Short mmCIF file of C-alpha atoms and ligand atoms in Angstrom, two decimals:
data_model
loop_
_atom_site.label_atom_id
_atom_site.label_comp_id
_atom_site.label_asym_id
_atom_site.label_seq_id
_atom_site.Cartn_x
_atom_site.Cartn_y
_atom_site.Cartn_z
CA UNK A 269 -17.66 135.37 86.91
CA UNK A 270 -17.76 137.34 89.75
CA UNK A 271 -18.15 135.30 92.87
CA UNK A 272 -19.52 136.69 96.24
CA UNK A 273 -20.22 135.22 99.99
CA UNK A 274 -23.45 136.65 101.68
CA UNK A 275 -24.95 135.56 104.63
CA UNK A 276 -22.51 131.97 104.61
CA UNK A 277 -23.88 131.48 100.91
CA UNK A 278 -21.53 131.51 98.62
CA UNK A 279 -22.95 134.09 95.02
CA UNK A 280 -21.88 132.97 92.01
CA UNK A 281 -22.29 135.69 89.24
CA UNK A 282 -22.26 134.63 85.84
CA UNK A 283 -23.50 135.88 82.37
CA UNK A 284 -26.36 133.88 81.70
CA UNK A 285 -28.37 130.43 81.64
CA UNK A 286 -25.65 128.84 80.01
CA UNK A 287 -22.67 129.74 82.02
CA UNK A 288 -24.95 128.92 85.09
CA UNK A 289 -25.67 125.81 83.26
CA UNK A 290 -21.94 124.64 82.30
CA UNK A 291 -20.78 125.03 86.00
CA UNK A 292 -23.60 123.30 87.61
CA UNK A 293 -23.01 120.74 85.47
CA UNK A 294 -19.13 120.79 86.87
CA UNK A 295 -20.31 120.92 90.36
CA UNK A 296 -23.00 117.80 90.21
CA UNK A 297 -19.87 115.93 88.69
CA UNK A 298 -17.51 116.66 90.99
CA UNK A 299 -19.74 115.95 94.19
CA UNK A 300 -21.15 112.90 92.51
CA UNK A 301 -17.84 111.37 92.04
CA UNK A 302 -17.06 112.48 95.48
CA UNK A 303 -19.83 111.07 97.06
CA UNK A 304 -19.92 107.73 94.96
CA UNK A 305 -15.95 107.59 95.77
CA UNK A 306 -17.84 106.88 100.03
CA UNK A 307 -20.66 105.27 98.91
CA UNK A 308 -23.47 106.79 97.28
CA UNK A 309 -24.59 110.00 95.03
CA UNK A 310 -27.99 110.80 95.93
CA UNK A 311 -29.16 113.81 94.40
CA UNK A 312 -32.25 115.70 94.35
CA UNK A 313 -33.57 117.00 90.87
CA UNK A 314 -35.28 120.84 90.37
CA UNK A 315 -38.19 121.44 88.32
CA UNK A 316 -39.17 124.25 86.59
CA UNK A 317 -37.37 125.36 82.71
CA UNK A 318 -34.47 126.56 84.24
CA UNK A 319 -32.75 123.69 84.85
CA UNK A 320 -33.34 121.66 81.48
CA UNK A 321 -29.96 123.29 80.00
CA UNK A 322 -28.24 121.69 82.90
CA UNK A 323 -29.86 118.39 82.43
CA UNK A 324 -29.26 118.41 78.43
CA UNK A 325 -25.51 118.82 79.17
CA UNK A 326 -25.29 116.03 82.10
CA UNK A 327 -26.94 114.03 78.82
CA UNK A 328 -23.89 114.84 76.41
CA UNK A 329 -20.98 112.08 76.30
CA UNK A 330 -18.54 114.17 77.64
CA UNK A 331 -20.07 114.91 80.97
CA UNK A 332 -22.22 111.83 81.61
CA UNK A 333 -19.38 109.83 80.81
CA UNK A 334 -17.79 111.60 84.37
CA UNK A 335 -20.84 110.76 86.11
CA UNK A 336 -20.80 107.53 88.40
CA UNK A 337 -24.35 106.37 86.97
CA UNK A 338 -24.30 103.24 89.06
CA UNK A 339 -23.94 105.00 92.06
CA UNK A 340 -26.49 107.41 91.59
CA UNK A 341 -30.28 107.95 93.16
CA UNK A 342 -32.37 110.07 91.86
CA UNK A 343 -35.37 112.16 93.73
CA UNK A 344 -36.91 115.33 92.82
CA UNK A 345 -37.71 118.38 94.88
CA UNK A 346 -40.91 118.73 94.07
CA UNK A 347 -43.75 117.68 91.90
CA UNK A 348 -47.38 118.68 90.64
CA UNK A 349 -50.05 116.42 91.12
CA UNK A 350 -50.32 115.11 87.60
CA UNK A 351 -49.74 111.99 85.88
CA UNK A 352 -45.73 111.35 84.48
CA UNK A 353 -46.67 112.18 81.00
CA UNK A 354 -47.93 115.17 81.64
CA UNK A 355 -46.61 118.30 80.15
CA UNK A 356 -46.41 119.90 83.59
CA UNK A 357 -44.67 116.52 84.89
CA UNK A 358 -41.37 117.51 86.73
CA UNK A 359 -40.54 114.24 85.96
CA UNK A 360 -41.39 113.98 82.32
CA UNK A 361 -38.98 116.90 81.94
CA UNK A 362 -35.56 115.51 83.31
CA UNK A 363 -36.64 111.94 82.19
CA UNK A 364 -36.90 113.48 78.53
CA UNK A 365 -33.87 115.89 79.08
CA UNK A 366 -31.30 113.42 81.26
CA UNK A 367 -32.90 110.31 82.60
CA UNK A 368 -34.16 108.44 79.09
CA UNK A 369 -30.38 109.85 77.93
CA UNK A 370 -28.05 108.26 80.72
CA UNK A 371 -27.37 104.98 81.85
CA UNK A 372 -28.76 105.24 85.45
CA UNK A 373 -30.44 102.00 86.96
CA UNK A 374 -34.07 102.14 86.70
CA UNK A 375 -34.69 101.32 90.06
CA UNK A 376 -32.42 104.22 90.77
CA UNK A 377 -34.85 106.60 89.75
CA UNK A 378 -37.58 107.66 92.84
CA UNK A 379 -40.00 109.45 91.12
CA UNK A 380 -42.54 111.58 93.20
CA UNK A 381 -46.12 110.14 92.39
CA UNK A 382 -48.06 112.98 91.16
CA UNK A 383 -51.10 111.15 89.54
CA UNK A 384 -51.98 109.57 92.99
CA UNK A 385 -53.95 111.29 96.11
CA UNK A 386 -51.56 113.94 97.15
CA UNK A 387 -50.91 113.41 101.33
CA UNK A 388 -50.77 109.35 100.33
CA UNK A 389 -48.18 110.33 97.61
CA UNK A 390 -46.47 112.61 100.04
CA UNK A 391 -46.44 109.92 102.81
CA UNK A 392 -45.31 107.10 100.70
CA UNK A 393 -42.50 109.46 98.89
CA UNK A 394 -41.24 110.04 102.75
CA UNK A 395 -40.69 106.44 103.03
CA UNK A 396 -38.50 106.41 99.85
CA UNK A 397 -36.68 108.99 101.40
CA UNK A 398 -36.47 107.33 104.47
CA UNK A 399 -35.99 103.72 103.02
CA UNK A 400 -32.73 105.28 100.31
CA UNK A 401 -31.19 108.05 102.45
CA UNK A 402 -31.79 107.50 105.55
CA UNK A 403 -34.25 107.73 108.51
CA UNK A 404 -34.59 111.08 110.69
CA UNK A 405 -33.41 113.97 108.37
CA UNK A 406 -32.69 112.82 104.82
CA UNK A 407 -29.09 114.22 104.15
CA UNK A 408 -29.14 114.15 99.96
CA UNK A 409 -25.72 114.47 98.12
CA UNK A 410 -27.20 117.31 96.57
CA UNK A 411 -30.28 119.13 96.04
CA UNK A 412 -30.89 121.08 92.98
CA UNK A 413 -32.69 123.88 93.32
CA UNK A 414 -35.17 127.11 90.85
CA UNK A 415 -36.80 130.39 92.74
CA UNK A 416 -39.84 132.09 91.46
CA UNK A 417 -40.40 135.52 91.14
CA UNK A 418 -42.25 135.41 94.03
CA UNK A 419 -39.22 133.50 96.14
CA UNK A 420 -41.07 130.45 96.16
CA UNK A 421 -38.37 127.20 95.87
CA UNK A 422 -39.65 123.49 95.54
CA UNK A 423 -43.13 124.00 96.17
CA UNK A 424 -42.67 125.52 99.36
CA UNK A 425 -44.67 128.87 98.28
CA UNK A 426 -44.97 131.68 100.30
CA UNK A 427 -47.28 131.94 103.06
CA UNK A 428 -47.89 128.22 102.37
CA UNK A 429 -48.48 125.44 105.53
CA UNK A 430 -45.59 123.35 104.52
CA UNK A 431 -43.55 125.97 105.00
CA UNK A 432 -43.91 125.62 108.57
CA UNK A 433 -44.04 121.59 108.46
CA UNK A 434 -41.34 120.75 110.63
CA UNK A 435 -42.67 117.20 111.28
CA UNK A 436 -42.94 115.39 107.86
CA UNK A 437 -39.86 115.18 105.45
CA UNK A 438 -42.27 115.25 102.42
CA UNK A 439 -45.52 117.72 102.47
CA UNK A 440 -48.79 117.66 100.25
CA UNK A 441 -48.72 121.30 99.61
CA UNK A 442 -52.45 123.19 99.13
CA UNK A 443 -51.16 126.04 96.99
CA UNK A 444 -54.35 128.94 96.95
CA UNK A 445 -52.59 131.00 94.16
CA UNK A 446 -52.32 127.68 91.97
CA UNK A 447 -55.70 126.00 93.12
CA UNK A 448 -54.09 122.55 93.45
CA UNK A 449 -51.99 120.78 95.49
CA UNK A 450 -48.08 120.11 95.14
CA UNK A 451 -45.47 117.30 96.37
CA UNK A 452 -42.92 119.45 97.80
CA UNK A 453 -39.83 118.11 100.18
CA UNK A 454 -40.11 120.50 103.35
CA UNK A 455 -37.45 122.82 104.94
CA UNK A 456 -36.65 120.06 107.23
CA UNK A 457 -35.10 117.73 103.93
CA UNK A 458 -33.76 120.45 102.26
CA UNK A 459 -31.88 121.85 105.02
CA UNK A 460 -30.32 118.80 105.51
CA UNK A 461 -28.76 118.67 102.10
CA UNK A 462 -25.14 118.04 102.12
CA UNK A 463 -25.33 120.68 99.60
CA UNK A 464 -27.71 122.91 97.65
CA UNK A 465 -27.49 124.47 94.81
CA UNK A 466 -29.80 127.24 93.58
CA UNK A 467 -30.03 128.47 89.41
CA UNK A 468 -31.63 131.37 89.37
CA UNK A 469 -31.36 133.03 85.22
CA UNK A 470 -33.16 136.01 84.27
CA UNK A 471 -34.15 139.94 85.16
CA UNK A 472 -37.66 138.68 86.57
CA UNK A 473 -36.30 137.01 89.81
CA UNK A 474 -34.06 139.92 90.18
CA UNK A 475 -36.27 141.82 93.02
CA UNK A 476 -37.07 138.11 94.88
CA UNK A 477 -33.10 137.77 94.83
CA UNK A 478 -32.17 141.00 95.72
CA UNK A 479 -34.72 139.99 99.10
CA UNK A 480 -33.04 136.52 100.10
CA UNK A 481 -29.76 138.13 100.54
CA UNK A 482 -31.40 141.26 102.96
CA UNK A 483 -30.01 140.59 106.25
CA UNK A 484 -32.61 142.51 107.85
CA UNK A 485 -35.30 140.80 105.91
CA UNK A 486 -37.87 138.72 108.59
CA UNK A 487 -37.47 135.10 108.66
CA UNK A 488 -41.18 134.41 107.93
CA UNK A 489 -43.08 132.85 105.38
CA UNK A 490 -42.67 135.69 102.50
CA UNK A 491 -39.71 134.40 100.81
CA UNK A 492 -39.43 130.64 101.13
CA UNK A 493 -35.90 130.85 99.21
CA UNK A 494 -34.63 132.64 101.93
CA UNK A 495 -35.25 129.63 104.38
CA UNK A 496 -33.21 127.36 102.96
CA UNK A 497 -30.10 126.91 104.57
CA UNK A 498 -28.32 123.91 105.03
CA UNK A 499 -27.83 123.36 108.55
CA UNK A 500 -24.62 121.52 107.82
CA UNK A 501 -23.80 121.66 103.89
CA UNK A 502 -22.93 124.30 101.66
CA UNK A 503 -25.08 126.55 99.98
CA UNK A 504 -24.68 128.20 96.38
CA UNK A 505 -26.37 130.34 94.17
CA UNK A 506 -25.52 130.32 90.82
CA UNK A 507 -27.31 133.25 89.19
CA UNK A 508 -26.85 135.23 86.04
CA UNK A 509 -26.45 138.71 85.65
CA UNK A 510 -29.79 139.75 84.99
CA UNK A 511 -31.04 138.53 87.83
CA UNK A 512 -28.45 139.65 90.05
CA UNK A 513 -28.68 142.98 88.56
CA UNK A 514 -30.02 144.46 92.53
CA UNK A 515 -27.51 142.33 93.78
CA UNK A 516 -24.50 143.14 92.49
CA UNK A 517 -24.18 146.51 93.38
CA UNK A 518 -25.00 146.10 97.12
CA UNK A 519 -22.25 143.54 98.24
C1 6PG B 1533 -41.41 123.74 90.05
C2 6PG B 1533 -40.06 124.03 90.61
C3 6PG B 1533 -40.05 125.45 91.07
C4 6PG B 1533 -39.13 126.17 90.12
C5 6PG B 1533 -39.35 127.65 90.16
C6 6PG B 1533 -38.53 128.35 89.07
O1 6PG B 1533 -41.91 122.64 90.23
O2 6PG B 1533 -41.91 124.64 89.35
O3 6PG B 1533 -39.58 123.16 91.47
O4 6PG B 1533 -39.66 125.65 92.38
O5 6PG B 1533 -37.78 125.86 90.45
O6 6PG B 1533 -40.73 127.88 89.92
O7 6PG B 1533 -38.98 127.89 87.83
P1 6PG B 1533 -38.27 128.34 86.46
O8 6PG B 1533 -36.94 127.68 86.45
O9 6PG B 1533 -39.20 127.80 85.39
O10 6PG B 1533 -38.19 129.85 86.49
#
């Protein structure tokens, strides 16, 4: 692994989906059981494929067995507006790859409401937020985090309005390039995050990556990715080496 620090964010280099997959799965234990050991693990799920390796191994024995269940909330990043059975669900994917596999408390799980109308979803999944983290600026344990090739992140996509929502917590996103709306947590919750944690596999997101990490690249609304940084948490990519492959060689 070849491990790098750009910009404060600390570039973790590794072979491919499943070595990015086997020490995300070491990191969520180790700040779970840190977090549970003061309290409370509240962590923030990705959607997207990318992360389903990650959630199949936080399923096995070995590592769920690590994992302080009890102690755990679960919210997701994101969410398309369609019902929890739905093939697109972000939901229906880590409640069939983790959630229906681990013993986490029902009641523990805060799904994001995508079959309802999507600002009263938004509002009411604000109020979760604010009701099991915290009012003001939700600080999660840990957000998980996927980038597409265009740099989008959540469903904060570029050149989107809640991108530049710095008032809600939780944003009914009108994506043009998708014709629908998305449930997406804002910059304002993510950069809150105790920590984040971006996966990021494969030669496709290599020229969106190689962009995050350009110093002299403008802070606007062209590369969402780019915007999240934790104003007082740690930040980590954990990419493989395709998609690092314009990385690598220029830090
Ligand atoms: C979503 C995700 C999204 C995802 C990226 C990368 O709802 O789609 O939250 O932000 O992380 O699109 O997706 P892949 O992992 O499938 O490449």
């Amino acid at each position: 692994m070849n491990s790098l620090r750009i910009n404060g964010a600390r570039v973790e280099v590794w072979r491919d989906v499943g070595e990015i997959s086997e020490r995300a799965a070491e990191l969520v234990i180790g700040i779970a059981r840190e977090a549970a050991g003061r309290g409370e693990f509240t962590l923030a799920l990705s959607g997207g494929s990318t992360p389903r390796a990650l959630y199949e191994l936080l399923a096995t024995e070995e590592k769920s067995a690590r994992v302080p269940w009890e102690q755990t909330q679960v919210f997701w990043s994101d969410e398309r507006c369609v019902p929890p059975d739905d093939a697109e669900s972000n939901y229906r994917l880590a409640h069939e790859a983790l959630l229906s596999r681990v013993p986490v408390p029902a009641e523990h799980v805060h799904r994001m409401r995508g079959e309802d109308e999507p600002g009263a979803a938004a509002a009411a999944y604000a109020g979760e937020l604010e009701k099991n983290v915290g009012a003001g600026d939700p600080r999660l344990s840990l957000i998980l985090l996927g980038m597409g090739e265009d740099g989008h992140t959540a469903s904060l996509f570029p050149q989107t309005d809640a991108l530049k929502d710095t008032v809600h917590t939780v944003a009914a996103n009108y994506v043009e390039k998708l014709k629908s709306h998305r449930l997406t947590m804002t910059l304002r919750t993510l950069n809150a995050a105790a920590t984040v944690i971006f996966l990021v596999s494969g030669a496709a997101k290599s020229e969106a990556l190689s962009k995050v990490f350009e110093s002299d690249a403008v802070a606007d609304g062209s590369l969402p990715a780019r915007l999240v940084r934790p104003a007082q948490g740690e930040l980590i990519w954990l990419v493989d080496e395709d998609a690092a492959r314009l990385v690598t060689n220029k830090y």
